[in-house]
Each structure stands twice: as C-alpha cells, then as structure tokens.
Amino acid sequence: MYFSLPQQYREATSDELKDHIKVAKEKLGKKLIVLTHHYQRREIVEFGDYVGDSYGLSKIASQQKGVEIIVFCGVHFMAESADILTDDNKTVFLPNPLAGCPMADMADMADVMEAWKYLEEFGGDEVFMPISYMNTTAGLKAFTGRHGGLICTSSNADAAYRYAFGKREKIFFFPDEHLGYNTGIKFGLKPNEMVLWDFSREKGGLTPEQVERAKVILWKGHCHVHTNFTAEHVKEVREKYPGVKVVVHPECPHEVVEAADANGSTRFIVDFCEKAPTGSIIAIGTEINLISRMAYQYPDKTIIELSGKTCPVCANMYRTTLNDLAYTLESYADIKPIKVLEPTKSEALLALKKMLEIS
Ligand code: SF4
C-alpha cells in the first residue's frame, strides 16, 4: 500500500502541527475522541483523550455515547476492533493506514482454516475452543465467534482459559505462542500439555498422538518486540543494578517471564511503575515508547529498558506521527475509515462481547 500525506502536512513544523491538532480537536468537540495506545510516541499520547492498552481502549470505544468520530492512534487490528464494538453512527479512523501488526499477520486466514480443518478430525468445536488474541484480523475474530470462542488480551488471557476449559476440553490459541504458553503454565498446565502448530509444516508438524494428548494447541506466532528479551538480560540487569525489580510482558519467552519478578499486561506494567516506592529501580521488558514515558512520568524512580542493548521499538506503533494526526483530524471527511463489513462484524462481535463479559 502506498500512503503519502499532502505536502503542507509533510512540511509543517511540530509546533504548527500541534496548533492544527488543538484547533481541530476544539472544533470537533464532543463529536470526537482520540484513543492512544501506550506504545505511541509521547507527543501523540499527549493529544489522546484516553491512553490505554488494547483491552482498555476497546472497552472505552464500546462505552462511547454521542461520539461520531473515533481516531485510533494504534495499529490496524485495534481500529478494526473499535469499529466492531461500536454502532454504525460512529466512524473509526486510523491516522496511519500502514500501521499493521506483524504478529497479527502471522495468523493468515487460509492457514488457520487449514489447521481448523485438521482439528475437526479430532472433534472440532465439540472439543476445541478457539481463543483469538486481540492481535488478529476481523476475519479471524469472526471465525472465533462462529465457533463459540472468544477474544483475549494479555489482561484477561487467564480468564479466557478458565472460561474455555469450563466449556470444552481443549483450546486452540492463536497467534501468540508465548502469551498462550505463559498463560497455560500460570493456569497449571504442564509444558507437555501444550503443543505448537507450525503453519509452515504439513498438519502443523504434529502427530495425531500429540494432538490427542494436548490440552492447548498454540499457533507459531510471536511479537518481535517482546522476543527481543532474554533470560541473560534479566541476569545482567540484576548484576548491574542490585535491588532492581524486573517486570515483563507475557508476550516474552517463558524463560524471561520466569526470571522476572513480575509479568503482566501493559496496564499491569503501568500500575507496577506507579505503585513502586520512590527510589525504586525498575527494568521493563516491553516496548520502548512505554518505558520512556514511564521514566519521564516518574523521575523519582529509575526506570530502564531491560536489555540495555537493543531498542525494542514497535515500528508500526511508531509510524503514527503528529503529521498523520493533524491530517486525519482536519481531513477525515476525505479519508477512508476502518469499516468491518457484515457478517464479519456481527460474528466477531460475539467473540469480543464474550471477552468483555468474562473480564
Ligand atoms: S508491539 Fe508487537 S504485538 Fe504489539 S503491535 Fe507491535 S508488533 Fe504487534
């Protein structure tokens, strides 16, 4: 996809863009809300009416009354989820249409259908409940809804496991193998009760015995931002900063989660920083924009990035700039909104509503 802003937005200075955004927001008043994900640049978050993780923001989107325009500063699947959760009087815009999620792209619709076809030989939806991580396309959310499954985020994956195992014997979890695995371990499953479906191999590379034995089938997908961290980083940061507290996101590999002091969703990490006493040293294993904002917000604490070596940036979250936001707010009437069509919208809504109910 090619995307280029009109020249005046490309060439404007930051101060000019900020003025444009302020004026446009005032003009649109209560008709508009700007939702900003925690991983956005700080200057974007400053213009958000709400900042949150994908769960928090989707909940906010679902509760809006009287709002007509939702500008979602995040990535594509989040804007789609906001559209699914809101009525047809609301229009959702993604300021940078190139902002996707590589993890969501790892679960391709055709590949998931092929896996499901194979799992049908083992009982299909009599036996397996699909749980789709929020980071999926609307089409996969609809697949999940059609088969009685639900969506989860890192805030409520354990509640989703509880719900699923209360109704069916096994879980088919996609697309993040690490969140699925870490949640399974937290839930009390043994490592050999979870198997990995490798979509590049025939029948996922699994034998019928492995599928029969498994309680969870995990999709082979990951977030490159969170798999950046290693257990060695945790060891090194502890040596360098005695007394440091290490908190990581559950999209990190299990050995990192195990070596950390705490793990949890983006919201959990924000709360962890907020509640830590003055003088604390906190090393965080997640996206760099959130870490930098926490360090800026809590100057009385030492907040650092866990690896100390690499820059765990989500390039897709980073795509949204003041230029994009100014253009979207001033020209939304000429921009193609994010629209999920029927029947995908209603089917995906079933799965999303179930998530909101159990959380
Ligand atoms: S941080 Fe990872 S999971 Fe989140 S949007 Fe970026 S690539 Fe996707």
JSON list of C-alpha atoms in Angstrom, two decimals, residues 206-338:
[
{"chain": "A", "resi": 206, "resn": "LEU", "atom": "CA", "xyz": [2.12, -32.53, 14.82]},
{"chain": "A", "resi": 207, "resn": "THR", "atom": "CA", "xyz": [1.39, -36.23, 15.06]},
{"chain": "A", "resi": 208, "resn": "PRO", "atom": "CA", "xyz": [-2.20, -37.38, 15.81]},
{"chain": "A", "resi": 209, "resn": "GLU", "atom": "CA", "xyz": [-0.94, -38.57, 19.24]},
{"chain": "A", "resi": 210, "resn": "GLN", "atom": "CA", "xyz": [0.37, -35.08, 20.04]},
{"chain": "A", "resi": 211, "resn": "VAL", "atom": "CA", "xyz": [-2.97, -33.51, 19.14]},
{"chain": "A", "resi": 212, "resn": "GLU", "atom": "CA", "xyz": [-4.85, -36.14, 21.18]},
{"chain": "A", "resi": 213, "resn": "ARG", "atom": "CA", "xyz": [-2.63, -35.58, 24.21]},
{"chain": "A", "resi": 214, "resn": "ALA", "atom": "CA", "xyz": [-2.54, -31.77, 24.05]},
{"chain": "A", "resi": 215, "resn": "LYS", "atom": "CA", "xyz": [-4.77, -29.51, 26.10]},
{"chain": "A", "resi": 216, "resn": "VAL", "atom": "CA", "xyz": [-3.70, -26.41, 24.17]},
{"chain": "A", "resi": 217, "resn": "ILE", "atom": "CA", "xyz": [-2.70, -26.09, 20.52]},
{"chain": "A", "resi": 218, "resn": "LEU", "atom": "CA", "xyz": [-0.57, -22.96, 20.20]},
{"chain": "A", "resi": 219, "resn": "TRP", "atom": "CA", "xyz": [-0.07, -21.10, 16.96]},
{"chain": "A", "resi": 220, "resn": "LYS", "atom": "CA", "xyz": [3.56, -20.49, 15.96]},
{"chain": "A", "resi": 221, "resn": "GLY", "atom": "CA", "xyz": [3.50, -16.69, 16.12]},
{"chain": "A", "resi": 222, "resn": "HIS", "atom": "CA", "xyz": [5.31, -14.05, 18.14]},
{"chain": "A", "resi": 223, "resn": "CYS", "atom": "CA", "xyz": [5.92, -10.36, 18.65]},
{"chain": "A", "resi": 224, "resn": "HIS", "atom": "CA", "xyz": [9.46, -9.44, 17.64]},
{"chain": "A", "resi": 225, "resn": "VAL", "atom": "CA", "xyz": [9.47, -6.60, 20.18]},
{"chain": "A", "resi": 226, "resn": "HIS", "atom": "CA", "xyz": [8.97, -8.93, 23.14]},
{"chain": "A", "resi": 227, "resn": "THR", "atom": "CA", "xyz": [11.01, -11.90, 21.89]},
{"chain": "A", "resi": 228, "resn": "ASN", "atom": "CA", "xyz": [13.90, -9.44, 21.87]},
{"chain": "A", "resi": 229, "resn": "PHE", "atom": "CA", "xyz": [14.39, -10.08, 25.60]},
{"chain": "A", "resi": 230, "resn": "THR", "atom": "CA", "xyz": [16.36, -13.00, 27.05]},
{"chain": "A", "resi": 231, "resn": "ALA", "atom": "CA", "xyz": [16.88, -14.53, 30.49]},
{"chain": "A", "resi": 232, "resn": "GLU", "atom": "CA", "xyz": [20.52, -13.41, 30.16]},
{"chain": "A", "resi": 233, "resn": "HIS", "atom": "CA", "xyz": [19.28, -9.78, 30.07]},
{"chain": "A", "resi": 234, "resn": "VAL", "atom": "CA", "xyz": [17.50, -10.36, 33.39]},
{"chain": "A", "resi": 235, "resn": "LYS", "atom": "CA", "xyz": [20.68, -11.83, 34.91]},
{"chain": "A", "resi": 236, "resn": "GLU", "atom": "CA", "xyz": [22.79, -8.93, 33.66]},
{"chain": "A", "resi": 237, "resn": "VAL", "atom": "CA", "xyz": [20.43, -6.21, 34.88]},
{"chain": "A", "resi": 238, "resn": "ARG", "atom": "CA", "xyz": [20.34, -7.81, 38.34]},
{"chain": "A", "resi": 239, "resn": "GLU", "atom": "CA", "xyz": [24.15, -7.79, 38.49]},
{"chain": "A", "resi": 240, "resn": "LYS", "atom": "CA", "xyz": [24.38, -4.20, 37.33]},
{"chain": "A", "resi": 241, "resn": "TYR", "atom": "CA", "xyz": [21.54, -2.80, 39.47]},
{"chain": "A", "resi": 242, "resn": "PRO", "atom": "CA", "xyz": [21.31, -4.64, 42.81]},
{"chain": "A", "resi": 243, "resn": "GLY", "atom": "CA", "xyz": [17.76, -4.44, 44.15]},
{"chain": "A", "resi": 244, "resn": "VAL", "atom": "CA", "xyz": [16.24, -3.88, 40.69]},
{"chain": "A", "resi": 245, "resn": "LYS", "atom": "CA", "xyz": [12.70, -5.13, 40.07]},
{"chain": "A", "resi": 246, "resn": "VAL", "atom": "CA", "xyz": [12.17, -6.72, 36.68]},
{"chain": "A", "resi": 247, "resn": "VAL", "atom": "CA", "xyz": [8.72, -6.59, 35.11]},
{"chain": "A", "resi": 248, "resn": "VAL", "atom": "CA", "xyz": [7.96, -8.01, 31.67]},
{"chain": "A", "resi": 249, "resn": "HIS", "atom": "CA", "xyz": [5.07, -8.52, 29.28]},
{"chain": "A", "resi": 250, "resn": "PRO", "atom": "CA", "xyz": [3.75, -12.10, 28.86]},
{"chain": "A", "resi": 251, "resn": "GLU", "atom": "CA", "xyz": [4.49, -11.96, 25.12]},
{"chain": "A", "resi": 252, "resn": "CYS", "atom": "CA", "xyz": [8.11, -12.53, 26.21]},
{"chain": "A", "resi": 253, "resn": "PRO", "atom": "CA", "xyz": [9.50, -16.08, 26.06]},
{"chain": "A", "resi": 254, "resn": "HIS", "atom": "CA", "xyz": [8.76, -18.20, 29.14]},
{"chain": "A", "resi": 255, "resn": "GLU", "atom": "CA", "xyz": [12.34, -18.22, 30.47]},
{"chain": "A", "resi": 256, "resn": "VAL", "atom": "CA", "xyz": [12.22, -14.39, 30.61]},
{"chain": "A", "resi": 257, "resn": "VAL", "atom": "CA", "xyz": [8.85, -14.39, 32.37]},
{"chain": "A", "resi": 258, "resn": "GLU", "atom": "CA", "xyz": [10.18, -16.96, 34.82]},
{"chain": "A", "resi": 259, "resn": "ALA", "atom": "CA", "xyz": [13.33, -14.97, 35.58]},
{"chain": "A", "resi": 260, "resn": "ALA", "atom": "CA", "xyz": [11.40, -11.69, 36.08]},
{"chain": "A", "resi": 261, "resn": "ASP", "atom": "CA", "xyz": [9.90, -10.52, 39.38]},
{"chain": "A", "resi": 262, "resn": "ALA", "atom": "CA", "xyz": [6.53, -9.88, 37.79]},
{"chain": "A", "resi": 263, "resn": "ASN", "atom": "CA", "xyz": [4.79, -10.14, 34.46]},
{"chain": "A", "resi": 264, "resn": "GLY", "atom": "CA", "xyz": [1.57, -8.79, 33.12]},
{"chain": "A", "resi": 265, "resn": "SER", "atom": "CA", "xyz": [-0.24, -6.73, 30.54]},
{"chain": "A", "resi": 266, "resn": "THR", "atom": "CA", "xyz": [0.69, -3.23, 29.52]},
{"chain": "A", "resi": 267, "resn": "ARG", "atom": "CA", "xyz": [-1.80, -1.90, 32.10]},
{"chain": "A", "resi": 268, "resn": "PHE", "atom": "CA", "xyz": [-0.14, -4.08, 34.75]},
{"chain": "A", "resi": 269, "resn": "ILE", "atom": "CA", "xyz": [3.27, -2.66, 33.88]},
{"chain": "A", "resi": 270, "resn": "VAL", "atom": "CA", "xyz": [1.96, 0.92, 34.10]},
{"chain": "A", "resi": 271, "resn": "ASP", "atom": "CA", "xyz": [0.43, 0.18, 37.54]},
{"chain": "A", "resi": 272, "resn": "PHE", "atom": "CA", "xyz": [3.64, -1.51, 38.64]},
{"chain": "A", "resi": 273, "resn": "CYS", "atom": "CA", "xyz": [5.61, 1.67, 37.89]},
{"chain": "A", "resi": 274, "resn": "GLU", "atom": "CA", "xyz": [3.02, 3.88, 39.54]},
{"chain": "A", "resi": 275, "resn": "LYS", "atom": "CA", "xyz": [2.87, 1.87, 42.77]},
{"chain": "A", "resi": 276, "resn": "ALA", "atom": "CA", "xyz": [6.62, 1.32, 43.17]},
{"chain": "A", "resi": 277, "resn": "PRO", "atom": "CA", "xyz": [8.04, 3.45, 46.01]},
{"chain": "A", "resi": 278, "resn": "THR", "atom": "CA", "xyz": [10.24, 6.47, 45.30]},
{"chain": "A", "resi": 279, "resn": "GLY", "atom": "CA", "xyz": [13.82, 5.43, 44.68]},
{"chain": "A", "resi": 280, "resn": "SER", "atom": "CA", "xyz": [12.86, 2.08, 43.09]},
{"chain": "A", "resi": 281, "resn": "ILE", "atom": "CA", "xyz": [14.87, 0.75, 40.18]},
{"chain": "A", "resi": 282, "resn": "ILE", "atom": "CA", "xyz": [12.64, -0.95, 37.61]},
{"chain": "A", "resi": 283, "resn": "ALA", "atom": "CA", "xyz": [13.79, -2.75, 34.46]},
{"chain": "A", "resi": 284, "resn": "ILE", "atom": "CA", "xyz": [10.99, -3.28, 31.96]},
{"chain": "A", "resi": 285, "resn": "GLY", "atom": "CA", "xyz": [10.73, -5.82, 29.16]},
{"chain": "A", "resi": 286, "resn": "THR", "atom": "CA", "xyz": [8.30, -4.28, 26.73]},
{"chain": "A", "resi": 287, "resn": "GLU", "atom": "CA", "xyz": [8.01, -1.61, 24.01]},
{"chain": "A", "resi": 288, "resn": "ILE", "atom": "CA", "xyz": [10.42, 1.32, 24.33]},
{"chain": "A", "resi": 289, "resn": "ASN", "atom": "CA", "xyz": [7.88, 4.16, 23.97]},
{"chain": "A", "resi": 290, "resn": "LEU", "atom": "CA", "xyz": [6.02, 2.96, 27.05]},
{"chain": "A", "resi": 291, "resn": "ILE", "atom": "CA", "xyz": [9.27, 2.58, 29.01]},
{"chain": "A", "resi": 292, "resn": "SER", "atom": "CA", "xyz": [10.45, 6.08, 28.04]},
{"chain": "A", "resi": 293, "resn": "ARG", "atom": "CA", "xyz": [7.10, 7.56, 29.03]},
{"chain": "A", "resi": 294, "resn": "MET", "atom": "CA", "xyz": [7.18, 5.81, 32.41]},
{"chain": "A", "resi": 295, "resn": "ALA", "atom": "CA", "xyz": [10.73, 7.12, 33.00]},
{"chain": "A", "resi": 296, "resn": "TYR", "atom": "CA", "xyz": [9.57, 10.64, 32.10]},
{"chain": "A", "resi": 297, "resn": "GLN", "atom": "CA", "xyz": [6.42, 10.39, 34.24]},
{"chain": "A", "resi": 298, "resn": "TYR", "atom": "CA", "xyz": [8.22, 9.06, 37.35]},
{"chain": "A", "resi": 299, "resn": "PRO", "atom": "CA", "xyz": [11.50, 10.98, 37.68]},
{"chain": "A", "resi": 300, "resn": "ASP", "atom": "CA", "xyz": [11.70, 9.88, 41.35]},
{"chain": "A", "resi": 301, "resn": "LYS", "atom": "CA", "xyz": [12.29, 6.27, 40.18]},
{"chain": "A", "resi": 302, "resn": "THR", "atom": "CA", "xyz": [14.97, 4.79, 37.93]},
{"chain": "A", "resi": 303, "resn": "ILE", "atom": "CA", "xyz": [13.06, 3.16, 35.06]},
{"chain": "A", "resi": 304, "resn": "ILE", "atom": "CA", "xyz": [15.14, 1.43, 32.42]},
{"chain": "A", "resi": 305, "resn": "GLU", "atom": "CA", "xyz": [14.73, -0.87, 29.44]},
{"chain": "A", "resi": 306, "resn": "LEU", "atom": "CA", "xyz": [15.58, -4.46, 30.37]},
{"chain": "A", "resi": 307, "resn": "SER", "atom": "CA", "xyz": [18.10, -5.45, 27.70]},
{"chain": "A", "resi": 308, "resn": "GLY", "atom": "CA", "xyz": [20.15, -2.24, 27.92]},
{"chain": "A", "resi": 309, "resn": "LYS", "atom": "CA", "xyz": [21.50, -3.10, 24.48]},
{"chain": "A", "resi": 310, "resn": "THR", "atom": "CA", "xyz": [18.77, -3.17, 21.89]},
{"chain": "A", "resi": 311, "resn": "CYS", "atom": "CA", "xyz": [15.91, -0.84, 21.15]},
{"chain": "A", "resi": 312, "resn": "PRO", "atom": "CA", "xyz": [12.62, -2.74, 21.47]},
{"chain": "A", "resi": 313, "resn": "VAL", "atom": "CA", "xyz": [10.58, -0.42, 19.30]},
{"chain": "A", "resi": 314, "resn": "CYS", "atom": "CA", "xyz": [7.35, -1.38, 17.56]},
{"chain": "A", "resi": 315, "resn": "ALA", "atom": "CA", "xyz": [7.97, 0.25, 14.19]},
{"chain": "A", "resi": 316, "resn": "ASN", "atom": "CA", "xyz": [4.26, 0.04, 13.39]},
{"chain": "A", "resi": 317, "resn": "MET", "atom": "CA", "xyz": [3.17, 1.89, 16.50]},
{"chain": "A", "resi": 318, "resn": "TYR", "atom": "CA", "xyz": [5.91, 4.40, 15.78]},
{"chain": "A", "resi": 319, "resn": "ARG", "atom": "CA", "xyz": [4.53, 5.13, 12.32]},
{"chain": "A", "resi": 320, "resn": "THR", "atom": "CA", "xyz": [1.82, 7.46, 13.64]},
{"chain": "A", "resi": 321, "resn": "THR", "atom": "CA", "xyz": [3.15, 10.99, 13.73]},
{"chain": "A", "resi": 322, "resn": "LEU", "atom": "CA", "xyz": [1.80, 14.45, 14.53]},
{"chain": "A", "resi": 323, "resn": "ASN", "atom": "CA", "xyz": [1.63, 14.94, 10.74]},
{"chain": "A", "resi": 324, "resn": "ASP", "atom": "CA", "xyz": [-0.76, 11.97, 10.40]},
{"chain": "A", "resi": 325, "resn": "LEU", "atom": "CA", "xyz": [-2.88, 13.05, 13.34]},
{"chain": "A", "resi": 326, "resn": "ALA", "atom": "CA", "xyz": [-3.22, 16.64, 12.12]},
{"chain": "A", "resi": 327, "resn": "TYR", "atom": "CA", "xyz": [-4.17, 15.47, 8.64]},
{"chain": "A", "resi": 328, "resn": "THR", "atom": "CA", "xyz": [-6.71, 12.95, 9.95]},
{"chain": "A", "resi": 329, "resn": "LEU", "atom": "CA", "xyz": [-8.43, 15.46, 12.23]},
{"chain": "A", "resi": 330, "resn": "GLU", "atom": "CA", "xyz": [-8.64, 18.12, 9.54]},
{"chain": "A", "resi": 331, "resn": "SER", "atom": "CA", "xyz": [-9.46, 15.93, 6.55]},
{"chain": "A", "resi": 332, "resn": "TYR", "atom": "CA", "xyz": [-11.36, 12.95, 7.97]},
{"chain": "A", "resi": 333, "resn": "ALA", "atom": "CA", "xyz": [-14.21, 13.57, 5.52]},
{"chain": "A", "resi": 334, "resn": "ASP", "atom": "CA", "xyz": [-11.83, 12.64, 2.65]},
{"chain": "A", "resi": 335, "resn": "ILE", "atom": "CA", "xyz": [-10.20, 9.66, 4.38]},
{"chain": "A", "resi": 336, "resn": "LYS", "atom": "CA", "xyz": [-11.32, 6.06, 4.07]},
{"chain": "A", "resi": 337, "resn": "PRO", "atom": "CA", "xyz": [-12.44, 4.92, 7.52]},
{"chain": "A", "resi": 338, "resn": "ILE", "atom": "CA", "xyz": [-11.80, 1.47, 9.01]}
]
